[in-house]
C-alpha atoms as a PDB file:
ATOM      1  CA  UNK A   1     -27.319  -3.769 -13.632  1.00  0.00           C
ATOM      2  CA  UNK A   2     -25.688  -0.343 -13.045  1.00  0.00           C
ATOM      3  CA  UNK A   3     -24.953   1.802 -16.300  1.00  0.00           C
ATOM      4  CA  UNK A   4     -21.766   2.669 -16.083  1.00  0.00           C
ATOM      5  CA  UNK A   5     -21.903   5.544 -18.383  1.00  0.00           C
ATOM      6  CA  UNK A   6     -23.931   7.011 -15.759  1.00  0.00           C
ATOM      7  CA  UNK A   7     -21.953   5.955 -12.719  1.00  0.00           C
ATOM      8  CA  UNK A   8     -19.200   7.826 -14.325  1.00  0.00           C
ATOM      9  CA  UNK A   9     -20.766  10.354 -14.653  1.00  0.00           C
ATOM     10  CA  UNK A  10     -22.299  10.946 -11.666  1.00  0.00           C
ATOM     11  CA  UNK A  11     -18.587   9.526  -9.801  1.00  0.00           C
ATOM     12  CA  UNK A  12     -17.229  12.369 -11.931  1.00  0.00           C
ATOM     13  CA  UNK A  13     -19.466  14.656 -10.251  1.00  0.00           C
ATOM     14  CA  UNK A  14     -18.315  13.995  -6.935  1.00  0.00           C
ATOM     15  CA  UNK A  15     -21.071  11.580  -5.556  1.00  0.00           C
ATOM     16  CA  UNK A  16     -20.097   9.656  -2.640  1.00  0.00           C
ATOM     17  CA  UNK A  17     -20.780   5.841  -2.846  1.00  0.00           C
ATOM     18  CA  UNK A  18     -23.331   5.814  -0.112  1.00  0.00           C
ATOM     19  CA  UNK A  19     -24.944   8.558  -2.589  1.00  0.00           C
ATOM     20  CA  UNK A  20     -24.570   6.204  -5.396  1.00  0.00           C
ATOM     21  CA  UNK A  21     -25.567   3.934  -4.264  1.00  0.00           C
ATOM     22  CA  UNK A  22     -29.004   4.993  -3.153  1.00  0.00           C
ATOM     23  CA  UNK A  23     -29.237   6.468  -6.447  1.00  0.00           C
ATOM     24  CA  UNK A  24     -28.611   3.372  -8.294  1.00  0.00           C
ATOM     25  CA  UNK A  25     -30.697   0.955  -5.482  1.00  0.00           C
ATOM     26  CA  UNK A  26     -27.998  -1.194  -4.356  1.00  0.00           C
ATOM     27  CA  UNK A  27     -25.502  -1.491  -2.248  1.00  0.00           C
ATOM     28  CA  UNK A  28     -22.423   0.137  -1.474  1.00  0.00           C
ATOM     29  CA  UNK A  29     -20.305  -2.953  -2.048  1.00  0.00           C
ATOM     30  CA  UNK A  30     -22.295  -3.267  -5.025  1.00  0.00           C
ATOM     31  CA  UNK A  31     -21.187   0.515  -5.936  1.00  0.00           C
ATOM     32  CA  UNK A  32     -17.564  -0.312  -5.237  1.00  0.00           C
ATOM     33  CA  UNK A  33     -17.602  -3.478  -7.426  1.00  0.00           C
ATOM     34  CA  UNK A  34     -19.507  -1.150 -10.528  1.00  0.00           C
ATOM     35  CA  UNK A  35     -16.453   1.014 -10.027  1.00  0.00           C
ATOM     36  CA  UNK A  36     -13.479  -1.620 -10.352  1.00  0.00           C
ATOM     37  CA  UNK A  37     -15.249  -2.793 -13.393  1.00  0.00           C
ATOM     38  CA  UNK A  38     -15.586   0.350 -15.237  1.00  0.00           C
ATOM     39  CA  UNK A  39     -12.226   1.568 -14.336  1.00  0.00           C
ATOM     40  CA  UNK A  40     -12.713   4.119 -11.697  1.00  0.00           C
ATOM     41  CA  UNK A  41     -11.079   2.753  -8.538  1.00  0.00           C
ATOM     42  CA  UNK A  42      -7.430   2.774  -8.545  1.00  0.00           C
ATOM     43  CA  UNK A  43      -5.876  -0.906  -8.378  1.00  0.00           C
ATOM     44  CA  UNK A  44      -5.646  -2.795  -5.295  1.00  0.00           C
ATOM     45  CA  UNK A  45      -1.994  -2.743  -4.524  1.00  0.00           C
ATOM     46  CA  UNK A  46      -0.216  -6.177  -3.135  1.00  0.00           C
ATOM     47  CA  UNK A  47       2.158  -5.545  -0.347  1.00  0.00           C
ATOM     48  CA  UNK A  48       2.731  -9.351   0.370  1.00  0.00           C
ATOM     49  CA  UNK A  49       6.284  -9.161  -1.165  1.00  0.00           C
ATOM     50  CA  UNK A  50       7.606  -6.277   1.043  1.00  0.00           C
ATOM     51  CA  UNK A  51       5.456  -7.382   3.947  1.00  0.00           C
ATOM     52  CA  UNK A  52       5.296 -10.888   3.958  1.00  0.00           C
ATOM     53  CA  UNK A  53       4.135 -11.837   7.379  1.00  0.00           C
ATOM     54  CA  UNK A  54       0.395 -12.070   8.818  1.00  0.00           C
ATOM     55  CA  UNK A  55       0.505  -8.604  11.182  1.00  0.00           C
ATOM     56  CA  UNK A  56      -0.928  -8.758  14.542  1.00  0.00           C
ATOM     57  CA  UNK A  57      -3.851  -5.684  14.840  1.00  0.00           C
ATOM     58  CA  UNK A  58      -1.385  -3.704  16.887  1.00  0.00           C
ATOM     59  CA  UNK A  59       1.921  -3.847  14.667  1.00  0.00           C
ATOM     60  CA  UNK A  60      -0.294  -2.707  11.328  1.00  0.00           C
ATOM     61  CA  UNK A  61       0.517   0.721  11.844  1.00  0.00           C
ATOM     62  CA  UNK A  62       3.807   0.887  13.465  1.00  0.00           C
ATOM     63  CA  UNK A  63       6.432   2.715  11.591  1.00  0.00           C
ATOM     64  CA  UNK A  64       8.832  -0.086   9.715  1.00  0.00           C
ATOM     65  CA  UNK A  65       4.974  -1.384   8.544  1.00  0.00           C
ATOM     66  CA  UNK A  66       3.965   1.912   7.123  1.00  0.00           C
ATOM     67  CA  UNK A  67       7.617   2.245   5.717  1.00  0.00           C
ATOM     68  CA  UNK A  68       7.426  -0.956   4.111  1.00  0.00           C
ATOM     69  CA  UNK A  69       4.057   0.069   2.535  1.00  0.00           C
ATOM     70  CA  UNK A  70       5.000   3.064   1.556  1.00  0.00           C
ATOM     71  CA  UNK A  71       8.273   1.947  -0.333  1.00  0.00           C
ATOM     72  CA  UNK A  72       6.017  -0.967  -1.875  1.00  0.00           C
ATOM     73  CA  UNK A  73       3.175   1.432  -2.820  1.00  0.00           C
ATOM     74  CA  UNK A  74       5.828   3.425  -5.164  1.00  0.00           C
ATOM     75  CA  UNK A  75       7.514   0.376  -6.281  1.00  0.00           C
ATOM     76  CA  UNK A  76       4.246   0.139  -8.059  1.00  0.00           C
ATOM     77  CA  UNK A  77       3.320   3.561  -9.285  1.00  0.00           C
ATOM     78  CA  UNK A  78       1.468   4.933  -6.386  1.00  0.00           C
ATOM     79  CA  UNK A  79       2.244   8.434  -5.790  1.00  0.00           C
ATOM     80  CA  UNK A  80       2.814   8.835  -2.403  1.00  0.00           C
ATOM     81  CA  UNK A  81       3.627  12.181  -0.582  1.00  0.00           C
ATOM     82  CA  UNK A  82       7.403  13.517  -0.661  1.00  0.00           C
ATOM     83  CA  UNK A  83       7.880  13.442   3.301  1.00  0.00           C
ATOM     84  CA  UNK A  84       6.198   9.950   3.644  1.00  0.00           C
ATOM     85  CA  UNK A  85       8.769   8.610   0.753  1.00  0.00           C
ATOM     86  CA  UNK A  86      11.329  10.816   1.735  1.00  0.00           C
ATOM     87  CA  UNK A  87      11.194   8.992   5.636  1.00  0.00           C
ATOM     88  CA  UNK A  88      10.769   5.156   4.148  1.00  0.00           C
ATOM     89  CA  UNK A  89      13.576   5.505   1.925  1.00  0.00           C
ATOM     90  CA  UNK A  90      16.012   7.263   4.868  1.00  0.00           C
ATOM     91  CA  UNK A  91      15.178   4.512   7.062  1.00  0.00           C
ATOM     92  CA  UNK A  92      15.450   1.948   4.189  1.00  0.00           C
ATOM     93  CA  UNK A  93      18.928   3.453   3.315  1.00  0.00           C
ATOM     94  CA  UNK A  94      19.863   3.795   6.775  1.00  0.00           C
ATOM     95  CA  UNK A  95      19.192  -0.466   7.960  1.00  0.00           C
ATOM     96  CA  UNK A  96      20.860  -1.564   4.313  1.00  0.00           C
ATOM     97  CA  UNK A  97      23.990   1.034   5.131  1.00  0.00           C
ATOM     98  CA  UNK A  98      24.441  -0.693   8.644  1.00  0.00           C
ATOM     99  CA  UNK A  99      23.853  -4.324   7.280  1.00  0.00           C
ATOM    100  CA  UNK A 100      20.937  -4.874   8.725  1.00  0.00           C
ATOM    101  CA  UNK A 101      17.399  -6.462   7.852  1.00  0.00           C
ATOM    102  CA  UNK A 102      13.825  -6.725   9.746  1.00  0.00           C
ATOM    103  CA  UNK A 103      11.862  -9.387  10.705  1.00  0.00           C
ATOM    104  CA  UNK A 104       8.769  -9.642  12.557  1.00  0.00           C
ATOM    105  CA  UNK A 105       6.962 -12.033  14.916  1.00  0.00           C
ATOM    106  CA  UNK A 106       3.717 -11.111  16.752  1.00  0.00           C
ATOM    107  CA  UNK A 107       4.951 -11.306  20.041  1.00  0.00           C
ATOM    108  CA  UNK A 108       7.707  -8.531  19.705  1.00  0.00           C
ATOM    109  CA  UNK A 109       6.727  -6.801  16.795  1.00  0.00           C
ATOM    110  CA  UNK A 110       9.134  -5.684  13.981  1.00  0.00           C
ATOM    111  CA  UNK A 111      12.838  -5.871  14.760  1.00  0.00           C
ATOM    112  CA  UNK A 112      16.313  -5.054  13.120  1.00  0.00           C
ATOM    113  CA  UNK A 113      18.466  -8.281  12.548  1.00  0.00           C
ATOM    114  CA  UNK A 114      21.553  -9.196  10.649  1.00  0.00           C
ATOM    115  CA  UNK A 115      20.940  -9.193   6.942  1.00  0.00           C
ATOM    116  CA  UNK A 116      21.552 -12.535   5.116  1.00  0.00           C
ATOM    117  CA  UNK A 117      24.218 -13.452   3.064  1.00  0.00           C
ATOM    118  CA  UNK A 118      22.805 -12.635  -0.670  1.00  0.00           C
ATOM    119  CA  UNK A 119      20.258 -10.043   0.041  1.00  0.00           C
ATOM    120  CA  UNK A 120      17.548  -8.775   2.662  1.00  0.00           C
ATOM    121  CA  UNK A 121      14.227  -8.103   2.125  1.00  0.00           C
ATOM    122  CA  UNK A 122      14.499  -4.186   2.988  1.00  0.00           C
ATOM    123  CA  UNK A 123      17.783  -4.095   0.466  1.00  0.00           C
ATOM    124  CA  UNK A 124      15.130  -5.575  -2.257  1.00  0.00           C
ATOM    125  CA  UNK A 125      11.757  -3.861  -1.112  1.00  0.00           C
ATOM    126  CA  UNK A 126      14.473  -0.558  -1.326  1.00  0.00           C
ATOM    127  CA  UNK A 127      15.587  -1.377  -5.042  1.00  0.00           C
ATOM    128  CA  UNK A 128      12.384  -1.681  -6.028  1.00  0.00           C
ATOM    129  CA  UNK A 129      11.564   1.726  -5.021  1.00  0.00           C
ATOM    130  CA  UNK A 130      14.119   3.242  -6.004  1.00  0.00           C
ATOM    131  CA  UNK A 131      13.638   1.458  -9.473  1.00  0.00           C
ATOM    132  CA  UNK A 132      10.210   2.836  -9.967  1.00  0.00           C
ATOM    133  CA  UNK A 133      11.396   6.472  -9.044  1.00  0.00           C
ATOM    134  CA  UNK A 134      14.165   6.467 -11.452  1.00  0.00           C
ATOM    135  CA  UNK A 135      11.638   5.316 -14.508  1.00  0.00           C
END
């Protein structure tokens, strides 16, 4: 069992988890699991609702993906920096301006289409955002 008066402690000190965990003898999973339970990693954050498809390896880092994580990643208090927020929401704004929404398939990758009558998932995943900056 790790004390985690002393994991804070020596977390707050600026040991690395591979440090820690050699320190406390286990391992650094182990370290990383101490840390969720006594507070000191920040929450996993859920982007299944502004990126709801399974994301072929090569399309995980592609610009609408890292918009769409960015703009869900303040939607749920993560600070994220200005000029990363500042290019999700322009390109947000600029597909819900024009009418248009993105879908994906692994074969092609992300791609502007019509948006739905009723609402698109970038107009919501953008009102979210926005939401959470206003607050």
């Amino acid at each position: 069992m790790i004390d985690q008066d002393e994991l804070r402690r020596l977390a707050g000190r600026g040991l690395s988890t591979a440090e820690l965990a050699a320190h406390f003898g286990v391992s650094e999973s182990g370290i990383l699991q101490a840390k969720r339970a006594a507070g000191l990693s920040k929450p996993m954050l859920d982007h299944s609702r502004a990126i709801p498809w399974k994301l072929d390896r090569a399309h995980n880092q592609s610009g609408p993906a890292t918009n769409l994580r960015n703009l869900s990643s303040v939607a749920q208090g993560r600070a994220i920096p200005p000029e990363k927020l500042n290019t999700a929401l322009r390109w947000a704004g600029r597909l819900v301006a024009a009418g248009l929404d993105i879908a994906y398939d692994a074969g092609r990758g992300f791609h502007e289409v019509p948006a739905p009558e009723g609402g698109s998932l970038i107009e919501r995943v953008l009102a979210e955002a926005r939401k959470a900056i206003a607050d």
